[in-house]
Amino acid sequence: MTARTTGTLIVGGGLIGAFTAWFLARAGRSVTVLEKGLVGAQSSGANFGNLRLQGRDPRQYPLSLRAQAIWEEIEALTGESCEYDRTGHLYLARDEEELASLHRYAEISRSAGLVVEDLDGPALAARFPYLDRGILAATFSKRDATANPRLATLMVMRAARAHGAGVLEHCEVVAAGHSGAAFEVETRSHGLFRSEHLVNAAGAWGGEIAAQFAEEVPLFSAGPPQFVTEPLPHVIAPSMQRVSGTVIFRQIPRGNVIVAGYPRTASDAQNLRTRVPPHKTLDGMAGLGLLAPMLRTAHVIRVWSGVEGYLPDMIPIIGPSGTQDGLFHGFGCCGHGFQIAPGVGAVLADLIATGRTDTPVEAFHIARYREGVQANEKFAREFDSR
């Protein structure tokens, strides 16, 4: 069988695959992306669109801040719009438990250099008069932003193609290995590929690629309930989130209010869907009304979710393989992938081009699962019981 040869093969045409391809192609490297469906069709195109910096795992801040700097220039760099909007992000606390989380997250964020503003009840009411008076306090980060996930991945992939990257859709990988001289990747419809480097950016399916190199991880797929209301007068400026994560909402300039929240529901990854139980939309509307009473009677016009990859410690897998030289992972982003994707792509491109990166990612190495990983406290709280 005649094989197609490229410098780097990327499995997965989501946002991480797109950014990795773009950075490599811009540097003049040969790169080909293999996407089993359509570019950006899974979680990269179906997420909430938050570019949130508040409330990150402290180990993730260098990566998140590198990613945010790229987001801030992305439209100038690509010459296209993905509706990037530096809206800021408001964390809200309605009870004492949430208040403790609010203060803890703010302290961590400030230690990473983020500017976070404290707002007590009166200050919050003066600045955001449409919010419920039962909210005890809030924190505001003005550098946080939003973008349209339906536009972003396609925009970055077009930029990668413009620099010479190959992108094949409906190209499912059925086997991947290393011959001793090169990676060999067999696809269902496009034959055999060979490459010097292989990037596993397969999202919720990244565990299947890793397992072919004897690196099994407890990746599972799930998705948050999301819905959007009818267009309403535009008054909500920042992206807002109850600090418990039960309600997250933002209003786009066209007036629609996009809403998400936890707990997440298990996905049917084989059939590429996450069903949203009807009661979750009703619960979401009830929770939204507690924060912004004017939205209690808004009409919901569409409901959806995505297929996202999660790990028990709620941090991603990023960096070189522990078993195969030339293999790099960037998957399992635990609901954070949209914000960190530019940083992950830049780090993977660094590692492939130079063998090193100035952005610390050791905490996200896949080898941590050899010794057992302690589940994050969010693991029990933010998912349906399984």
Coordinates of C-alpha atoms in Angstrom, one line a residue:
M1 CA 0.0 0.0 0.0
T2 CA 1.4 3.4 -1.0
A3 CA 1.5 5.7 2.0
R4 CA 1.2 9.5 2.1
T5 CA 4.1 11.1 4.0
T6 CA 4.0 14.3 6.1
G7 CA 6.2 15.8 8.8
T8 CA 3.5 15.8 11.5
L9 CA 0.2 14.0 11.5
I10 CA -2.5 15.5 13.8
V11 CA -5.4 13.2 14.7
G12 CA -8.4 15.5 15.5
G13 CA -9.7 18.6 13.7
G14 CA -10.9 20.4 16.8
L15 CA -9.5 23.6 18.1
I16 CA -6.4 22.1 19.6
G17 CA -5.6 20.3 16.3
A18 CA -6.3 23.5 14.4
F19 CA -4.0 25.7 16.5
T20 CA -1.2 23.1 16.4
A21 CA -1.5 22.8 12.6
W22 CA -1.5 26.6 12.3
F23 CA 1.6 27.2 14.4
L24 CA 3.5 24.4 12.7
A25 CA 2.5 25.4 9.2
R26 CA 3.4 29.1 9.9
A27 CA 6.8 27.8 10.9
G28 CA 7.2 26.2 7.5
R29 CA 6.7 22.6 8.7
S30 CA 4.8 19.9 6.8
V31 CA 1.6 19.0 8.7
T32 CA -1.6 17.1 7.9
V33 CA -4.8 17.0 10.0
L34 CA -7.0 13.9 10.0
E35 CA -10.6 14.5 11.2
K36 CA -13.0 11.7 11.4
G37 CA -16.0 14.0 10.7
L38 CA -16.1 17.7 10.1
V39 CA -13.7 20.3 11.4
G40 CA -14.9 21.8 14.7
A41 CA -18.1 19.7 14.7
Q42 CA -17.7 18.3 18.3
S43 CA -17.0 20.1 21.5
S44 CA -14.8 22.7 19.9
G45 CA -17.9 24.0 18.0
A46 CA -20.6 23.2 20.6
N47 CA -19.2 24.7 23.8
F48 CA -20.3 27.8 25.7
G49 CA -17.6 30.0 24.2
N50 CA -16.1 31.2 27.5
L51 CA -12.5 32.4 27.6
R52 CA -12.5 32.5 31.4
L53 CA -9.4 33.1 33.4
Q54 CA -10.9 33.3 36.9
G55 CA -11.1 30.0 38.9
R56 CA -8.3 28.1 37.1
D57 CA -6.3 25.3 38.6
P58 CA -3.2 27.1 39.7
R59 CA -1.0 24.8 37.6
Q60 CA -2.8 25.8 34.5
Y61 CA -2.3 29.6 34.7
P62 CA 0.9 29.9 32.7
L63 CA -0.8 28.0 29.9
S64 CA -4.1 29.9 30.2
L65 CA -2.4 33.3 30.1
R66 CA -0.3 32.3 27.1
A67 CA -3.6 31.2 25.4
Q68 CA -5.4 34.4 26.3
A69 CA -2.6 36.5 24.8
I70 CA -3.1 34.6 21.5
W71 CA -6.9 35.0 21.7
E72 CA -6.4 38.7 22.1
E73 CA -4.6 38.9 18.8
I74 CA -6.3 36.1 16.9
E75 CA -8.6 38.2 14.7
A76 CA -5.7 40.5 13.6
L77 CA -3.4 37.5 13.0
T78 CA -6.0 35.6 10.9
G79 CA -7.8 38.5 9.3
E80 CA -11.2 37.1 10.2
S81 CA -13.7 37.5 13.0
C82 CA -14.7 34.8 15.5
E83 CA -16.7 37.3 17.5
Y84 CA -14.0 37.6 20.1
D85 CA -15.3 40.0 22.8
R86 CA -13.4 41.1 25.9
T87 CA -16.6 41.0 28.0
G88 CA -15.0 40.3 31.4
H89 CA -16.3 37.6 33.7
L90 CA -18.3 37.9 36.9
Y91 CA -18.3 35.1 39.5
L92 CA -21.4 35.2 41.8
A93 CA -21.9 33.8 45.3
R94 CA -25.4 33.3 46.8
D95 CA -24.5 31.4 50.0
E96 CA -21.7 31.0 52.5
E97 CA -20.2 28.0 50.8
E98 CA -20.0 29.8 47.5
L99 CA -18.6 32.8 49.2
A100 CA -15.7 30.8 50.5
S101 CA -15.1 29.4 47.0
L102 CA -15.3 32.9 45.6
H103 CA -12.5 34.2 47.9
R104 CA -10.3 31.1 47.3
Y105 CA -10.6 31.4 43.5
A106 CA -9.8 35.1 43.7
E107 CA -6.7 34.5 45.8
I108 CA -5.4 31.9 43.4
S109 CA -6.1 34.1 40.4
R110 CA -4.3 37.1 41.9
S111 CA -1.3 34.9 42.8
A112 CA -1.0 34.2 39.0
G113 CA -1.1 37.9 38.2
L114 CA -4.7 38.3 37.2
V115 CA -6.5 41.5 38.3
V116 CA -9.7 40.6 40.1
E117 CA -12.1 43.1 41.5
D118 CA -14.2 42.4 44.6
L119 CA -17.8 43.5 44.6
D120 CA -20.0 43.3 47.8
G121 CA -23.8 43.3 47.6
P122 CA -24.3 47.1 47.4
A123 CA -21.5 47.6 44.8
L124 CA -22.9 44.7 42.8
A125 CA -26.4 46.2 42.8
A126 CA -25.1 49.6 41.7
R127 CA -23.1 48.2 38.8
F128 CA -25.4 45.4 37.7
P129 CA -28.9 46.5 38.8
Y130 CA -30.7 43.6 37.0
L131 CA -29.1 41.0 39.2
D132 CA -31.0 39.6 42.2
R133 CA -30.4 41.3 45.6
G134 CA -29.9 37.9 47.2
I135 CA -26.4 37.6 45.7
L136 CA -24.0 38.1 48.5
A137 CA -20.8 39.1 46.6
A138 CA -19.0 38.8 43.3
T139 CA -15.6 39.0 41.7
F140 CA -14.9 40.5 38.3
S141 CA -12.0 39.9 36.0
K142 CA -12.0 42.3 33.1
R143 CA -9.5 40.4 31.0
D144 CA -11.8 37.4 30.6
A145 CA -13.6 37.2 27.2
T146 CA -15.9 35.2 25.0
A147 CA -15.8 34.0 21.3
N148 CA -18.2 32.2 19.0
P149 CA -17.2 28.5 19.0
R150 CA -19.0 27.9 15.8
L151 CA -16.6 30.3 14.0
A152 CA -13.3 29.9 15.8
T153 CA -12.1 26.4 14.8
L154 CA -13.0 26.9 11.1
M155 CA -11.2 30.3 11.2
V156 CA -8.0 28.8 12.6
M157 CA -8.1 25.8 10.3
R158 CA -8.5 28.1 7.3
A159 CA -5.4 30.0 8.5
A160 CA -3.5 26.7 8.8
R161 CA -4.5 25.7 5.3
A162 CA -3.4 29.1 4.0
H163 CA 0.1 28.3 5.3
G164 CA 0.1 24.9 3.6
A165 CA -1.4 22.5 6.1
G166 CA -3.3 19.6 4.7
V167 CA -6.7 18.9 6.2
L168 CA -8.7 15.8 5.5
E169 CA -12.3 15.5 6.8
H170 CA -14.3 12.3 7.0
C171 CA -10.9 10.6 7.5
E172 CA -11.3 8.2 10.5
V173 CA -8.1 6.7 12.0
V174 CA -8.5 2.9 12.6
A175 CA -5.0 2.1 13.7
A176 CA -1.8 3.9 14.7
G177 CA 1.6 2.6 15.5
H178 CA 5.4 3.1 14.9
S179 CA 7.4 1.0 12.6
G180 CA 10.7 1.8 14.1
A181 CA 11.4 4.4 11.4
A182 CA 8.1 6.4 11.3
F183 CA 4.6 6.6 12.6
E184 CA 2.1 4.6 10.5
V185 CA -1.5 5.6 10.7
E186 CA -4.2 3.6 8.8
T187 CA -7.5 5.4 8.0
R188 CA -10.8 3.9 7.1
S189 CA -11.2 5.9 3.8
H190 CA -7.9 7.6 2.8
G191 CA -5.3 4.8 3.1
L192 CA -2.0 4.8 5.0
F193 CA -0.1 7.8 6.3
R194 CA 3.5 8.0 7.6
S195 CA 5.0 10.8 9.6
E196 CA 8.0 11.8 11.8
H197 CA 5.7 13.2 14.5
L198 CA 2.2 12.3 15.6
V199 CA -0.2 14.6 17.6
N200 CA -3.1 13.1 19.5
A201 CA -5.7 15.9 19.6
A202 CA -8.6 13.5 19.3
G203 CA -10.6 15.1 22.2
A204 CA -13.1 12.7 23.8
W205 CA -11.6 10.0 21.7
G206 CA -8.0 10.7 22.6
G207 CA -7.9 7.8 25.0
E208 CA -8.3 5.4 22.1
I209 CA -5.3 6.8 20.3
A210 CA -3.2 6.8 23.5
A211 CA -4.1 3.2 24.3
Q212 CA -2.6 2.1 20.9
F213 CA 0.8 3.2 22.4
A214 CA 0.3 1.4 25.7
E215 CA -0.8 4.6 27.5
E216 CA -4.3 3.8 28.9
V217 CA -6.1 6.6 30.8
P218 CA -9.5 6.8 32.5
L219 CA -10.9 9.3 30.0
F220 CA -14.7 9.5 29.8
S221 CA -17.1 11.7 27.8
A222 CA -19.8 14.0 29.0
G223 CA -21.4 17.3 28.2
P224 CA -23.1 20.2 30.0
P225 CA -26.7 21.1 29.3
Q226 CA -26.8 24.3 27.2
F227 CA -29.6 26.4 25.8
V228 CA -30.3 29.7 24.3
T229 CA -33.2 32.1 24.7
E230 CA -35.1 34.3 22.3
P231 CA -33.5 37.7 21.5
L232 CA -34.0 40.2 24.3
P233 CA -32.9 43.8 24.8
H234 CA -29.2 43.7 25.2
V235 CA -28.3 44.7 28.8
I236 CA -25.9 41.9 30.1
A237 CA -22.3 42.8 29.4
P238 CA -20.0 40.4 31.2
S239 CA -20.1 36.6 31.1
M240 CA -21.6 35.6 34.4
Q241 CA -21.3 32.4 36.5
R242 CA -22.6 31.2 39.8
V243 CA -19.3 30.1 41.4
S244 CA -20.7 26.6 42.0
G245 CA -21.1 26.2 38.2
T246 CA -24.8 25.4 38.4
V247 CA -25.6 28.4 36.2
I248 CA -23.4 30.1 33.6
F249 CA -24.8 32.7 31.2
R250 CA -23.9 35.5 28.7
Q251 CA -25.8 37.7 26.3
I252 CA -24.6 38.1 22.8
P253 CA -24.9 41.4 21.0
R254 CA -27.9 40.0 18.9
G255 CA -29.8 39.7 22.2
N256 CA -30.0 35.9 22.8
V257 CA -28.9 34.7 26.2
I258 CA -26.8 31.5 26.2
V259 CA -27.0 29.4 29.3
A260 CA -25.1 26.4 30.6
G261 CA -24.5 24.7 33.9
Y262 CA -23.6 21.6 35.9
P263 CA -24.1 18.7 36.5
R264 CA -22.9 17.3 33.2
T265 CA -24.6 14.3 31.5
A266 CA -22.7 11.2 30.2
S267 CA -22.3 11.3 26.4
D268 CA -22.9 8.6 23.8
A269 CA -19.5 9.1 22.2
Q270 CA -20.1 6.3 19.7
N271 CA -23.0 8.1 18.2
L272 CA -21.5 11.6 18.7
R273 CA -24.2 13.0 20.9
T274 CA -25.1 14.0 24.5
R275 CA -28.8 13.9 25.2
V276 CA -30.0 16.8 27.4
P277 CA -32.7 15.6 29.8
P278 CA -35.7 18.0 29.6
H279 CA -35.6 18.7 33.4
K280 CA -32.1 20.1 33.1
T281 CA -33.4 22.9 30.9
L282 CA -36.1 23.6 33.4
D283 CA -33.6 23.5 36.2
G284 CA -31.3 25.9 34.3
M285 CA -34.1 28.4 33.8
A286 CA -35.1 28.2 37.5
G287 CA -31.4 28.8 38.4
L288 CA -31.1 31.6 35.9
G289 CA -34.2 33.4 37.4
L290 CA -32.6 33.3 40.8
L291 CA -29.6 35.3 39.5
A292 CA -31.3 37.6 36.9
P293 CA -35.1 37.8 37.7
M294 CA -35.8 39.6 34.4
L295 CA -34.9 36.4 32.5
R296 CA -37.4 34.2 34.3
T297 CA -40.0 34.3 31.5
A298 CA -37.6 34.2 28.6
H299 CA -38.4 31.7 25.9
V300 CA -35.9 28.9 25.3
I301 CA -35.5 28.4 21.5
R302 CA -32.8 25.7 21.3
V303 CA -31.1 23.1 23.5
W304 CA -27.8 21.3 22.9
S305 CA -24.7 19.8 24.4
G306 CA -21.3 18.5 23.2
V307 CA -19.1 15.5 23.6
E308 CA -16.2 16.6 25.9
G309 CA -13.4 14.5 27.3
Y310 CA -12.8 14.4 31.1
L311 CA -10.3 12.9 33.4
P312 CA -10.8 12.3 37.2
D313 CA -8.3 14.9 38.3
M314 CA -10.0 17.5 36.0
I315 CA -6.8 18.6 34.3
P316 CA -5.8 17.8 30.7
I317 CA -3.2 15.6 29.2
I318 CA -0.6 17.7 27.4
G319 CA 3.0 16.9 26.3
P320 CA 5.2 14.1 25.0
S321 CA 4.2 10.5 25.3
G322 CA 5.8 8.4 28.0
T323 CA 6.2 5.4 25.7
Q324 CA 6.9 6.6 22.2
D325 CA 9.3 9.3 21.0
G326 CA 7.8 11.7 18.6
L327 CA 4.2 11.2 19.9
F328 CA 2.6 14.2 21.6
H329 CA -0.8 14.4 23.4
G330 CA -3.2 17.3 23.7
F331 CA -6.6 16.0 24.8
G332 CA -8.9 15.4 27.8
C333 CA -9.3 19.2 28.5
C334 CA -12.1 18.7 31.0
G335 CA -14.3 21.5 29.7
H336 CA -11.4 24.0 29.5
G337 CA -10.3 23.3 26.0
F338 CA -11.8 26.3 24.3
Q339 CA -9.8 28.8 26.4
I340 CA -6.5 26.9 26.5
A341 CA -6.5 25.6 23.0
P342 CA -4.2 28.3 21.5
G343 CA -1.7 27.7 24.4
V344 CA -1.8 23.9 23.9
G345 CA -1.2 24.3 20.2
A346 CA 1.7 26.7 20.8
V347 CA 3.3 24.3 23.3
L348 CA 2.9 21.2 21.1
A349 CA 4.4 23.2 18.2
D350 CA 7.3 24.3 20.5
L351 CA 8.0 20.7 21.5
I352 CA 7.9 19.4 17.9
A353 CA 10.1 22.2 16.5
T354 CA 12.6 22.5 19.3
G355 CA 12.1 19.7 21.8
R356 CA 11.3 22.2 24.6
T357 CA 8.8 24.9 25.7
D358 CA 9.0 27.8 28.1
T359 CA 5.4 27.1 29.2
P360 CA 5.4 24.7 32.2
V361 CA 3.2 21.7 31.3
E362 CA 4.9 18.9 33.4
A363 CA 1.8 18.6 35.6
F364 CA -0.3 17.5 32.6
H365 CA 2.0 14.7 31.5
I366 CA 0.2 11.4 30.7
A367 CA 2.7 9.5 32.9
R368 CA 0.9 10.7 36.0
Y369 CA -1.7 8.0 35.4
R370 CA 1.0 5.2 35.9
E371 CA 1.1 6.0 39.6
G372 CA -2.6 6.6 40.2
V373 CA -4.3 10.0 40.3
Q374 CA -6.5 11.4 43.0
A375 CA -9.9 12.5 41.8
N376 CA -10.7 16.2 42.0
E377 CA -13.5 17.3 44.4
K378 CA -15.3 18.5 41.3
F379 CA -15.4 15.0 39.9
A380 CA -18.3 14.0 42.2
R381 CA -20.1 17.4 42.2
E382 CA -20.1 18.4 38.5
F383 CA -21.4 15.2 36.9
D384 CA -24.5 13.1 37.1
S385 CA -24.0 10.1 39.4
R386 CA -23.0 7.2 37.2

